[in-house]
XYZ file of C-alpha atoms in Angstrom:
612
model
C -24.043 16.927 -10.378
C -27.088 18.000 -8.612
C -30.193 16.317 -11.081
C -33.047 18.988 -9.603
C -31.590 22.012 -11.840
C -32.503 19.459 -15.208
C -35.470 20.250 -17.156
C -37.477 17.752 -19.674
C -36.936 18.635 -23.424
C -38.674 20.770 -25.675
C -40.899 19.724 -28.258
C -38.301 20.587 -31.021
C -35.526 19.713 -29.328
C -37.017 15.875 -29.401
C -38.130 16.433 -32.831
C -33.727 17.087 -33.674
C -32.879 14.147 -31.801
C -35.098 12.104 -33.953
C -33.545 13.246 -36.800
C -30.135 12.873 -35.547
C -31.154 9.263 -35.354
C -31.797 8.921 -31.230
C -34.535 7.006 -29.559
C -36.106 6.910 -26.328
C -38.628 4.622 -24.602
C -39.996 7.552 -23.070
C -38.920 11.259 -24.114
C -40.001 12.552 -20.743
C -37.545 10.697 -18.765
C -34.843 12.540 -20.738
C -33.685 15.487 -18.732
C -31.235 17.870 -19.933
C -29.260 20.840 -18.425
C -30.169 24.605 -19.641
C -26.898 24.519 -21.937
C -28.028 21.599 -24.323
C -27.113 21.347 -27.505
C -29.425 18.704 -29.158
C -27.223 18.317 -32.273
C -24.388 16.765 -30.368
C -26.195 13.500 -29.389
C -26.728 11.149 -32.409
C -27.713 7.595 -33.106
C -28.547 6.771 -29.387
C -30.825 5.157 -27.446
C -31.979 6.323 -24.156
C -34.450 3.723 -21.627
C -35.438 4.976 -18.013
C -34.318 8.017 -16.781
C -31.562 9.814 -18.166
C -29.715 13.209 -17.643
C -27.836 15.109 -19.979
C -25.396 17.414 -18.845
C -24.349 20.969 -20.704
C -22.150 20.025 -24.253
C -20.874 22.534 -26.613
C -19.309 22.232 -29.937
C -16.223 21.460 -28.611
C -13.314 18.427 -27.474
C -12.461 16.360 -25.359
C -8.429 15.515 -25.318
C -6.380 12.461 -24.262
C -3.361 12.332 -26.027
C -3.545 11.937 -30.122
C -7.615 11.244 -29.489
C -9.782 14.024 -29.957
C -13.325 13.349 -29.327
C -16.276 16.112 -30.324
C -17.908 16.842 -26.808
C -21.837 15.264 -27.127
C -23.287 10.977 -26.953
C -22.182 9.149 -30.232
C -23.342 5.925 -31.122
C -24.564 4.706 -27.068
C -27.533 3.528 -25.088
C -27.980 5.075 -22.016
C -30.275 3.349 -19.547
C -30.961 5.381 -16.101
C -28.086 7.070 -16.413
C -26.427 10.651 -15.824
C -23.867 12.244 -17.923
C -21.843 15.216 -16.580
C -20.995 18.901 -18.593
C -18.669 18.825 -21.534
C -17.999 14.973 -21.680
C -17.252 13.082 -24.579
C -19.011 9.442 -24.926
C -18.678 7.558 -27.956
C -19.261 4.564 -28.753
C -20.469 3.021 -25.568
C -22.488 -0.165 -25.691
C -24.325 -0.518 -22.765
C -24.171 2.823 -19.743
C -26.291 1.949 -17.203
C -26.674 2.642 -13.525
C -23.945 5.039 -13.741
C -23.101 8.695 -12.873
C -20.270 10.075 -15.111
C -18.600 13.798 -13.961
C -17.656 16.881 -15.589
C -15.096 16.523 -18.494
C -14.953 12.631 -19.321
C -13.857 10.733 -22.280
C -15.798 7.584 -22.799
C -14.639 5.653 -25.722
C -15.435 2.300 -27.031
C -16.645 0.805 -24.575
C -19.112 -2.923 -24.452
C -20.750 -2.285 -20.928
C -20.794 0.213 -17.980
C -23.032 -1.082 -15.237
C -24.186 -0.350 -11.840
C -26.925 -2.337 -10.356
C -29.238 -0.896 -7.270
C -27.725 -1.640 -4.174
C -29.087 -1.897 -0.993
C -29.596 -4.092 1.863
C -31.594 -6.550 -0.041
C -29.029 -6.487 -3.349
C -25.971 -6.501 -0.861
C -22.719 -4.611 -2.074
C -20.222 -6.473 -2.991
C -17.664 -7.726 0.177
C -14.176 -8.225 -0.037
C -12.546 -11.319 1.481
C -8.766 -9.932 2.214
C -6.047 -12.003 3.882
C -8.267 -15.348 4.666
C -9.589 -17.005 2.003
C -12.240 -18.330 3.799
C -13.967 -14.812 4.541
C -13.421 -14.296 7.983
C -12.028 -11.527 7.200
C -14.324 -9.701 5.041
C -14.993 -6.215 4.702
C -17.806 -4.030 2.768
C -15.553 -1.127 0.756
C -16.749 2.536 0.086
C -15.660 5.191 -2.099
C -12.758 7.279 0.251
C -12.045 3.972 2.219
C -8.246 4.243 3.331
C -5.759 0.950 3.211
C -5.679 2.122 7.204
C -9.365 1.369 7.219
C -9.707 -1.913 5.493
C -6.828 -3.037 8.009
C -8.272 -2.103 11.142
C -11.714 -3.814 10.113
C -10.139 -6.863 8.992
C -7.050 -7.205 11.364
C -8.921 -6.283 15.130
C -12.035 -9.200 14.146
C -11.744 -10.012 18.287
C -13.379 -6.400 18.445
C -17.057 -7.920 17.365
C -19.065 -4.561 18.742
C -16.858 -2.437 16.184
C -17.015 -4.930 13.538
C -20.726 -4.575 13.605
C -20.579 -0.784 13.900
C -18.166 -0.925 11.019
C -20.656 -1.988 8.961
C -23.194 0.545 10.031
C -21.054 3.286 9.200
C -20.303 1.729 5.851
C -23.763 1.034 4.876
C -24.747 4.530 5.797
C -22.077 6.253 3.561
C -22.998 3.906 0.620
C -26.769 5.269 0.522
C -25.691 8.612 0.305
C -24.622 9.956 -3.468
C -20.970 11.024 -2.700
C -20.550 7.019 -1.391
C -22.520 5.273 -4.188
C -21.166 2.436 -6.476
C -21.991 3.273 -10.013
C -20.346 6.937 -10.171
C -17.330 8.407 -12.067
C -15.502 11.519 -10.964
C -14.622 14.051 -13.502
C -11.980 14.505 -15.740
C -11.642 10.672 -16.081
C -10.718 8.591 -19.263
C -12.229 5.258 -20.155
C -11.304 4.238 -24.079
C -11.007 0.810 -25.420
C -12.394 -1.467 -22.152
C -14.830 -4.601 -21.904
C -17.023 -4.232 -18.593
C -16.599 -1.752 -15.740
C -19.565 -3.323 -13.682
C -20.387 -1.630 -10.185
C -17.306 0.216 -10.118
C -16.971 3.452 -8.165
C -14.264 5.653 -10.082
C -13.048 8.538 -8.324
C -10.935 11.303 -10.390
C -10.836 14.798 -10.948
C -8.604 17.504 -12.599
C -5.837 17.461 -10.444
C -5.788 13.799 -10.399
C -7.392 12.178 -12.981
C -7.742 8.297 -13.446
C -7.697 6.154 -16.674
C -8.898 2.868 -17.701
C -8.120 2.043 -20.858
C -7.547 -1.219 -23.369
C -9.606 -4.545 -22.731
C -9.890 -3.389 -19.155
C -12.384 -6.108 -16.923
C -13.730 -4.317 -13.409
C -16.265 -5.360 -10.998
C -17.377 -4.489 -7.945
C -14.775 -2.617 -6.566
C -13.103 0.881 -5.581
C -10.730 2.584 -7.735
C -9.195 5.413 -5.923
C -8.068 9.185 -7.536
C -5.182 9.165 -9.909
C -5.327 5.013 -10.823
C -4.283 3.639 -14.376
C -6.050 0.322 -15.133
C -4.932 -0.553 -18.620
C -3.520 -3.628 -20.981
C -5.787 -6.417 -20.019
C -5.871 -6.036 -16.413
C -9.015 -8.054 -14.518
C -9.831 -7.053 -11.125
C -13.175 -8.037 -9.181
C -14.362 -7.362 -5.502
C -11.085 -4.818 -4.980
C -9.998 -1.679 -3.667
C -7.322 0.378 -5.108
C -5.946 3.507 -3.202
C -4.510 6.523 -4.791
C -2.179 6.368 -7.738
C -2.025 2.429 -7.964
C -1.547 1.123 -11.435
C -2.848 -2.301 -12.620
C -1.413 -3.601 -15.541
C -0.323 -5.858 -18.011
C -3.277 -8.545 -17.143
C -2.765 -8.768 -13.943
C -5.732 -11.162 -12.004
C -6.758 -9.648 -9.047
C -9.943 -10.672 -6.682
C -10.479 -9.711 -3.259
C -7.554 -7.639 -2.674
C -7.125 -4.132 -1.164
C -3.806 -2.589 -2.684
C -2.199 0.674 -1.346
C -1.208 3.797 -2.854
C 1.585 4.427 -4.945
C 1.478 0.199 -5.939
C 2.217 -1.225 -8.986
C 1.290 -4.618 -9.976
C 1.142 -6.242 -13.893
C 1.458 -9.283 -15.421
C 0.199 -11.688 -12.068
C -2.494 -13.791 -9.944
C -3.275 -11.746 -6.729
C -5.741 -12.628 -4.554
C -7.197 -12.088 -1.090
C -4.770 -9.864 0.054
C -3.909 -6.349 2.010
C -1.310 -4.445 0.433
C -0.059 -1.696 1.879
C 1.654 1.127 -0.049
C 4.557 1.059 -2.461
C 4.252 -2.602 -3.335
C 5.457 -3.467 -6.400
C 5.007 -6.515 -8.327
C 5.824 -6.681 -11.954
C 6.114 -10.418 -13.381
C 3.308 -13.082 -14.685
C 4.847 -16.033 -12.970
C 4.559 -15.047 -9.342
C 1.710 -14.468 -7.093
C -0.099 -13.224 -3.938
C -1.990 -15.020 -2.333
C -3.861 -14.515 1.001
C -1.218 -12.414 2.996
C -0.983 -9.013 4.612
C 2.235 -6.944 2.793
C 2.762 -4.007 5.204
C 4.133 -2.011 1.982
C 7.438 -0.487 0.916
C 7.616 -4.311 -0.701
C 8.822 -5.814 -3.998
C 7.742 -9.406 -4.767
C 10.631 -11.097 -7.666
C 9.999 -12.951 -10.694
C 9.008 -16.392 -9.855
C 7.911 -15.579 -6.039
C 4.565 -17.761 -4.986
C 3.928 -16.633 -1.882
C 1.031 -18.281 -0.638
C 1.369 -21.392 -3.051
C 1.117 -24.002 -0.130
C -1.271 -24.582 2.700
C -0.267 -26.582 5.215
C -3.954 -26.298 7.225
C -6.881 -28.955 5.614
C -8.743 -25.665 4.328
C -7.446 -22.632 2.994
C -7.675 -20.482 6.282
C -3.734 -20.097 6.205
C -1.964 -16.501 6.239
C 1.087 -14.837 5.395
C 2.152 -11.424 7.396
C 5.167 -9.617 6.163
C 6.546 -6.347 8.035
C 7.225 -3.310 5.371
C 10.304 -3.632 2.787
C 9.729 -7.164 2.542
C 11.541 -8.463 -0.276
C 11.172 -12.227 -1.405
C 14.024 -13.151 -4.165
C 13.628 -15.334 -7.358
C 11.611 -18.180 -6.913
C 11.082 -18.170 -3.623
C 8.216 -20.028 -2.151
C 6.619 -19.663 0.756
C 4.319 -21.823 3.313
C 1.689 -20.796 5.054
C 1.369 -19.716 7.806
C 4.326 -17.566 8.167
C 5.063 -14.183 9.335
C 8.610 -11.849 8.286
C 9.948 -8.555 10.119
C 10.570 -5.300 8.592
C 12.640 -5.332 5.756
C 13.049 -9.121 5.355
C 15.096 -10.234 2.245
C 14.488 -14.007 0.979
C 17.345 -15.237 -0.743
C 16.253 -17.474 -3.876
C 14.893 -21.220 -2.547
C 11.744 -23.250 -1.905
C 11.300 -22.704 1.789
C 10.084 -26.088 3.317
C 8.301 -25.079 6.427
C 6.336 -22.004 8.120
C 8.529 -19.172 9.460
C 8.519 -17.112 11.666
C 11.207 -14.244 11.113
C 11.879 -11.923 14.105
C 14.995 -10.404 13.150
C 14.555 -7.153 11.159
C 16.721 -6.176 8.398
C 17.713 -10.044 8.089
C 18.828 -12.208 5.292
C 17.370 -15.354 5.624
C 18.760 -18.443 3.318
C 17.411 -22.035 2.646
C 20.431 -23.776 2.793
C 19.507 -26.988 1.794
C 23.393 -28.618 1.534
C 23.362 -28.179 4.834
C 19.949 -28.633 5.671
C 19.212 -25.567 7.936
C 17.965 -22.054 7.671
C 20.723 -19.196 7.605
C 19.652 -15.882 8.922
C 21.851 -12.584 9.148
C 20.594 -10.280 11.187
C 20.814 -6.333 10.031
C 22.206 -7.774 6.323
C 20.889 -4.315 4.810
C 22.978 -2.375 7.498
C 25.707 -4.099 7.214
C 26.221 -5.417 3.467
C 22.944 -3.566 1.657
C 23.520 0.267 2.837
C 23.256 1.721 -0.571
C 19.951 -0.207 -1.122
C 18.619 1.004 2.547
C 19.597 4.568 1.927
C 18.041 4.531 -0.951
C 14.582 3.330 0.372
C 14.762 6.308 2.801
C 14.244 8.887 -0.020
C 12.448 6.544 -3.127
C 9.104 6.161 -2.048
C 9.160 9.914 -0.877
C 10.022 10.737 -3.706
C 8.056 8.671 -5.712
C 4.812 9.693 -4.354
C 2.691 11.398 -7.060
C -0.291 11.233 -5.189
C -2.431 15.183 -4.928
C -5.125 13.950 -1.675
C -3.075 11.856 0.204
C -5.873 10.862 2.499
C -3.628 7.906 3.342
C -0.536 9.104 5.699
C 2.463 7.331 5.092
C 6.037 6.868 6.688
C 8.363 6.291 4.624
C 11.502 5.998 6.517
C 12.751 2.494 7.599
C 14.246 3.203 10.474
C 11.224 5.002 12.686
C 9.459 3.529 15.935
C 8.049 0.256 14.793
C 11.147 -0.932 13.097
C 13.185 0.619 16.202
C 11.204 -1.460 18.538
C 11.952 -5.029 16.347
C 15.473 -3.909 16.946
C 15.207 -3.966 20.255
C 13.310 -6.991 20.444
C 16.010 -8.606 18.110
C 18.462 -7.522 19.657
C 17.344 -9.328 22.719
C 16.763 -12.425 21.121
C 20.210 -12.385 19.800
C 21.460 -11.710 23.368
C 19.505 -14.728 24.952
C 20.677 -17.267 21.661
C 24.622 -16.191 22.110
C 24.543 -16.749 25.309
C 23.004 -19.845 24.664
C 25.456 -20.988 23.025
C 28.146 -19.990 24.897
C 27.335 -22.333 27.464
C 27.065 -25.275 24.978
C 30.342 -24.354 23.198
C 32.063 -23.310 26.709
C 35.381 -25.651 25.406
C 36.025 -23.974 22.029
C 34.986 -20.504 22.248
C 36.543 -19.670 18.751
C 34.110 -22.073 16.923
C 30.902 -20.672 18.584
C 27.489 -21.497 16.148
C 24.731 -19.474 17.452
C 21.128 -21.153 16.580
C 17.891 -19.816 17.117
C 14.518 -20.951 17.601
C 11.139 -20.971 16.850
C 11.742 -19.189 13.669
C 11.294 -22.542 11.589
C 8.569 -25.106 11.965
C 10.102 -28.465 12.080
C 13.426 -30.049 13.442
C 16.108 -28.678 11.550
C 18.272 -25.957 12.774
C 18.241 -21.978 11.905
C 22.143 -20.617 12.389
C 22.793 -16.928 12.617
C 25.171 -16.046 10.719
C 27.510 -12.932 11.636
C 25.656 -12.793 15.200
C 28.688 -10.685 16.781
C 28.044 -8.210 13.702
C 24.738 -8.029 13.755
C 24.594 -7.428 17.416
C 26.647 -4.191 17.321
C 24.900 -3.376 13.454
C 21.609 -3.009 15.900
C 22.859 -0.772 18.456
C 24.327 1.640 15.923
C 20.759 1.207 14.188
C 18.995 2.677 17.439
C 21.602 5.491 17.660
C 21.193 6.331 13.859
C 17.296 6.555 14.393
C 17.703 8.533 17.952
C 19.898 10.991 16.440
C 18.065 11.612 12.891
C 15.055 12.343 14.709
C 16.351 14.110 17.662
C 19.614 15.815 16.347
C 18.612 16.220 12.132
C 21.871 14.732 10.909
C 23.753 17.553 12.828
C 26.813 16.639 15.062
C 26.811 19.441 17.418
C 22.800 19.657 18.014
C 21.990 21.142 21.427
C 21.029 18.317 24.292
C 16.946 17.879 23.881
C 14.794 18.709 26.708
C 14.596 16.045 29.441
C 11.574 14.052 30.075
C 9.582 14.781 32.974
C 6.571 12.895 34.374
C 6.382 10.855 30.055
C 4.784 7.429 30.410
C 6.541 4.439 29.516
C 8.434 4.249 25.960
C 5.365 2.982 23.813
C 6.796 -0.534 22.816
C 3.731 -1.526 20.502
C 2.721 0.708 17.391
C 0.580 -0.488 14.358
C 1.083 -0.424 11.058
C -1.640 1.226 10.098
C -2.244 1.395 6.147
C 1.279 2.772 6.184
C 0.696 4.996 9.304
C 2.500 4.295 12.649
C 0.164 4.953 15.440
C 1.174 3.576 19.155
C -1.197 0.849 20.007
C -2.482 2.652 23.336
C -4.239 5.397 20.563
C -5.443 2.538 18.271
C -6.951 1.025 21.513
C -8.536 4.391 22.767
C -10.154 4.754 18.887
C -11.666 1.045 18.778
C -13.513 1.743 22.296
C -14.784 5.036 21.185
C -16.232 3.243 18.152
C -17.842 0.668 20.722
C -19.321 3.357 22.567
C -20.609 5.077 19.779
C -18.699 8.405 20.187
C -17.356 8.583 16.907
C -20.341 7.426 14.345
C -18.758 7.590 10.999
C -16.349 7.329 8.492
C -15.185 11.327 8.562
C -14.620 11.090 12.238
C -12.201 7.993 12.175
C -10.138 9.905 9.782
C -10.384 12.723 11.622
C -8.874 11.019 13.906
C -6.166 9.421 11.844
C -5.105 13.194 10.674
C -4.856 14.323 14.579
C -2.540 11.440 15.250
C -0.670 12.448 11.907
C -0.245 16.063 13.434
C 1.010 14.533 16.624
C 3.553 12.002 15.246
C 6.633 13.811 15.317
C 6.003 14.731 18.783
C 5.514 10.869 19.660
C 8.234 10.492 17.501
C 10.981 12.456 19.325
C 9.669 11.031 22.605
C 10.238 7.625 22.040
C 13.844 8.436 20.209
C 14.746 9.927 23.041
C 13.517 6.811 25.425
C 15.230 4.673 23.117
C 18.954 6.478 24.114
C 17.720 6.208 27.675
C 17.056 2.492 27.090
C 20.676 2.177 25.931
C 22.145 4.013 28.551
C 20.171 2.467 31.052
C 19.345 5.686 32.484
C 16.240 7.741 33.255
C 17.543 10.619 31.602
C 19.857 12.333 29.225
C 23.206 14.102 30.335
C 25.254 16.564 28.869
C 27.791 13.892 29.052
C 25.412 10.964 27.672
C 25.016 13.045 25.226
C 27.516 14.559 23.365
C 28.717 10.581 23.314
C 26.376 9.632 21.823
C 26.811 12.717 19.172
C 30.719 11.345 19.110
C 29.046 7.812 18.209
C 26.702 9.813 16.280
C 28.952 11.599 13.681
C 31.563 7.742 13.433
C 28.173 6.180 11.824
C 26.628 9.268 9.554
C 30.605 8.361 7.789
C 29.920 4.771 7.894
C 26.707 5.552 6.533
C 28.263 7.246 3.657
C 31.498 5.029 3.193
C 28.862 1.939 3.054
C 26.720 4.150 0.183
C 29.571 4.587 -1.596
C 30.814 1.049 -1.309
C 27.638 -1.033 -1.788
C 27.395 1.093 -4.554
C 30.747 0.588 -6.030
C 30.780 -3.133 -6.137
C 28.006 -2.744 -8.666
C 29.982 -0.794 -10.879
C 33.191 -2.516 -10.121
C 31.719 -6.345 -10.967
C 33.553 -7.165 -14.802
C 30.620 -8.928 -15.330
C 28.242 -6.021 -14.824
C 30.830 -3.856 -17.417
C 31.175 -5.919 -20.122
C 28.026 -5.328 -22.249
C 29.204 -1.921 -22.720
C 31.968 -0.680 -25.219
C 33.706 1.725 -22.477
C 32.934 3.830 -19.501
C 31.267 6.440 -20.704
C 28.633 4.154 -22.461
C 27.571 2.771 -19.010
C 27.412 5.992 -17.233
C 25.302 7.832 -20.135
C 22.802 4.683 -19.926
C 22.697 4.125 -16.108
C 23.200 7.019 -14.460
């Protein structure tokens, strides 16, 4: 709302809003739009400079609330209300610009104090508890951003410009703490103190019932509600905070849930979802597509003498019930903790894995490719649920979804050599009884006892048919008779490194080539680095296809593909889409199968009319 089309009141429109019981320190800091009805503003009180926006005698909407459009009942203090709002009620507004078409209801204080170099803005401490870490968050910050500034702290000259680039956005109106966007509901909250809101009609955010924010981001589309704190935070798109969660210091991606939970100095990327009041977050970096259980402490021990420890799990990581976790550890892609206190640091390299505390037999059990093999229903599912699930309109955030895609290809790989290198490990130590062969592993537990993969043979093979699955979706569509793709000529090396990047998969040569540019001052802003994160969005599936295609080649051990190589490989190709399927079906079935599962209905038809 541009303030320079306002005008100062008439003489008898101050003389009405006397009568309708308002008051004013000064009546000619009170500036109003054209359209301004002075009967719909009563028993207020207005200090500093305050703009009125256009009312009519209309409503505003949410639900069974109906609220006449006009101030009820508030004190404003340098503050700007937008056309046809609604505010009622409202203690203390202050500092803050509200849009178009809001519904402010009951609220004890709305806050934004002048920020500026000298009154810093508020920093967030993600991932390290002791700051190192920290970043400065803006209004249209991505998850990808707060990574990059807080994961690449080696990279001091873009650190520094970092913060230029932040600080300059923040002076400017559109990157301002203190501002609302339109169409946004606030009803029944305690303090919303320097708290950028962003919403507008086609996706508006609410914050609603004994809500407590501060200093903090909350992106387009977010529900804050049911007793939820959160200070020094920023919340993507469509991320709901509930059921009193505590949060502090804690960037948390789009499409997230968390309730009813302690969460603190943290990176969460998106589709996260954590649900329960006895578990908690604690200074870790969740790459998304995650689910922490009832019970899970993750970040509950520090092994270090202050708390500079850190936790970094891979996306679809996926701790059980009360599991507990040491720092400093670090999990591939789609880890799955069985239930256990975990004694030591870990370090798991094998994606897909199962990994068990065993403490009978005091060692640590990991399965490699567990979701492959056992889990298939639960893995297809994840392909299409977070899709699916998105609700979110800007998307300014890109996202993969799929769990199979470069980065988890290249773990494979990488697993599958470790696995290579431990079996034939132990080969040579069990060269007299082949039959009993125990395959261990190391360095994925501090400490003396011994990690045993279990099902290593399996697992080995699950990994190549892995690779083939992802090749083939990307380069054949799920058809068994796609034509041969073009050959490579003169491509560079399969790109074995690419970043998570707020959900994004970039290879690390780009991310490289962006961080110099931003040392070199070539790109000066915020709306150039996402510039550049949308023209490595529209090249993806060409980067994509590339390295699917290397990763055949890789198998193959040859340079290129033949006609030969590569209707095998669609032979191989079509054998695992039925596996695929067969292991849907299955996984699935054992559910519905288990007697125990069954029994708390009276017959079949019960269960399928409540589940399906």
């Amino acid at each position: 709302m541009k303030t320079d089309t306002f005008r100062p009141l008439t003489g008898k429109e101050i003389e009405t809003m006397q009568m309708n019981g308002n008051r004013a320190e000064d009546w000619s800091m009170v500036q109003v739009s054209d359209a301004f009805d002075a009967s719909l503003f009563r028993n207020n009180v207005f200090m500093g400079r305050v703009w009125l926006g256009a009312m009519e005698q209309g409503y505003v909407d949410d639900g069974d609330l109906r609220l006449p459009e006009g101030v009820y009942n508030s004190m404003l203090r340098n503050a700007t209300v937008g056309d046809h709002c609604a505010v009622h009620n409202v203690r203390m507004l202050s500092g803050y610009r509200v849009g178009d078409h809001c519904l402010l209801f009951n609220i004890d204080e709305m806050t934004a104090s002048p920020l500026n170099e000298e009154n810093d803005y508020p920093w967030i401490e993600p991932m390290n508890e002791c700051g190192g870490r920290r970043i400065l968050p803006f209004p249209g910050m991505t998850i990808g951003d707060a990574y990059l500034w807080a994961k690449y702290r080696d990279h001091g000259e873009m650190v520094k410009r970092f913060e230029q680039m932040a600080r300059k956005f923040l002076a400017t109106p559109e990157g301002c703490y203190g501002q609302m966007g339109s169409h946004c509901i606030v009803k029944n909250t305690r303090t919303l103190h320097n708290v950028a809101v962003l919403s507008d009609a086609e996706t508006p955010t609410r914050i609603e019932d004994c809500v407590v924010l501060a200093d903090g981001v909350v992106g387009y589309g977010c529900t804050c509600e049911y007793g939820c704190i959160a200070m020094r935070f920023l919340l993507g798109e469509h991320v709901h905070l509930e059921f009193g969660v505590r949060l502090n210091d804690t960037v948390v991606g789009d499409n997230s849930t968390i309730a009813r939970c302690e969460v603190g100095n943290n990176i969460i990327f998106p589709a996260h979802e954590q649900h329960h009041n006895n578990s908690f977050l604690i200074a870790s970096l969740v790459m998304g597509q995650s689910n922490l259980a009832a019970g899970c402490t993750v970040g509950s021990n520090h092994n270090g003498r202050t708390a500079d420890n850190e936790i970094v799990a891979g996306r679809g990581f996926w701790p059980g019930l009360c599991t507990s976790l040491k720092h400093s550890s670090s999990f591939a892609a789609y880890t799955l903790l069985a239930k256990g206190s975990y004694p030591a640091e870990l370090s798991i390299t094998l994606p897909f894995s199962l990994v068990n505390n065993n403490a009978s037999k005091h060692r640590l059990e990991v399965m490699p490719a567990y979701w492959w093999m056992y889990n298939m229903y639960a893995l297809n599912r994840n392909m299409t649920k977070f899709a699916k699930r998105d609700k979110r309109k800007k998307k300014a955030q890109h996202i993969v979804f799929d769990p199979l895609a470069p980065d988890t290809a290249e773990e494979i790989i990488n697993g599958r050599m470790l696995l290579k290198s431990w079996i034939e490990q132990a080969y040579l130590q069990f060269d007299k009884d082949k039959e009993h062969i125990e395959v261990t592993a190391f360095g994925m537990e501090k400490g003396k006892r011994k990690t045993v993969i279990l099902k290593w043979a399996e697992g080995y093979k699950a990994y190549e048919d892995m690779l083939i699955y992802y090749a083939l979706n990307v380069l054949a569509g799920g058809k068994t008779d796609a034509p041969m793709p073009e050959p490579l000529h003169n491509a560079p090396e399969r790109e074995r490194e690419w970043v998570n990047l707020g959900g994004q998969l970039v290879p690390q040569s780009e991310l490289d080539n962006l961080i110099a540019a931003v040392e070199r001052g070539e790109v000066a802003d915020w709306q150039q680095v996402h510039a550049c994160y949308d023209q490595w969005w529209a090249d993806y599936e060409g980067w994509r296809r590339r390295h699917a295609y290397q990763v055949l080649c890789l198998l193959s051990q040859q340079r290129a593909l033949t006609s030969e190589l590569w209707q095998q490989y669609l032979t191989r190709y079509a054998t695992i889409l039925q596996y695929v399927a067969d292991q849907i079906k299955v996984t699935r079935d054992k559910d519905d199968a288990n007697p125990f599962r069954r029994m708390t209905y009276r017959n079949d038809a019960e269960m399928k009319s409540v589940l399906d």
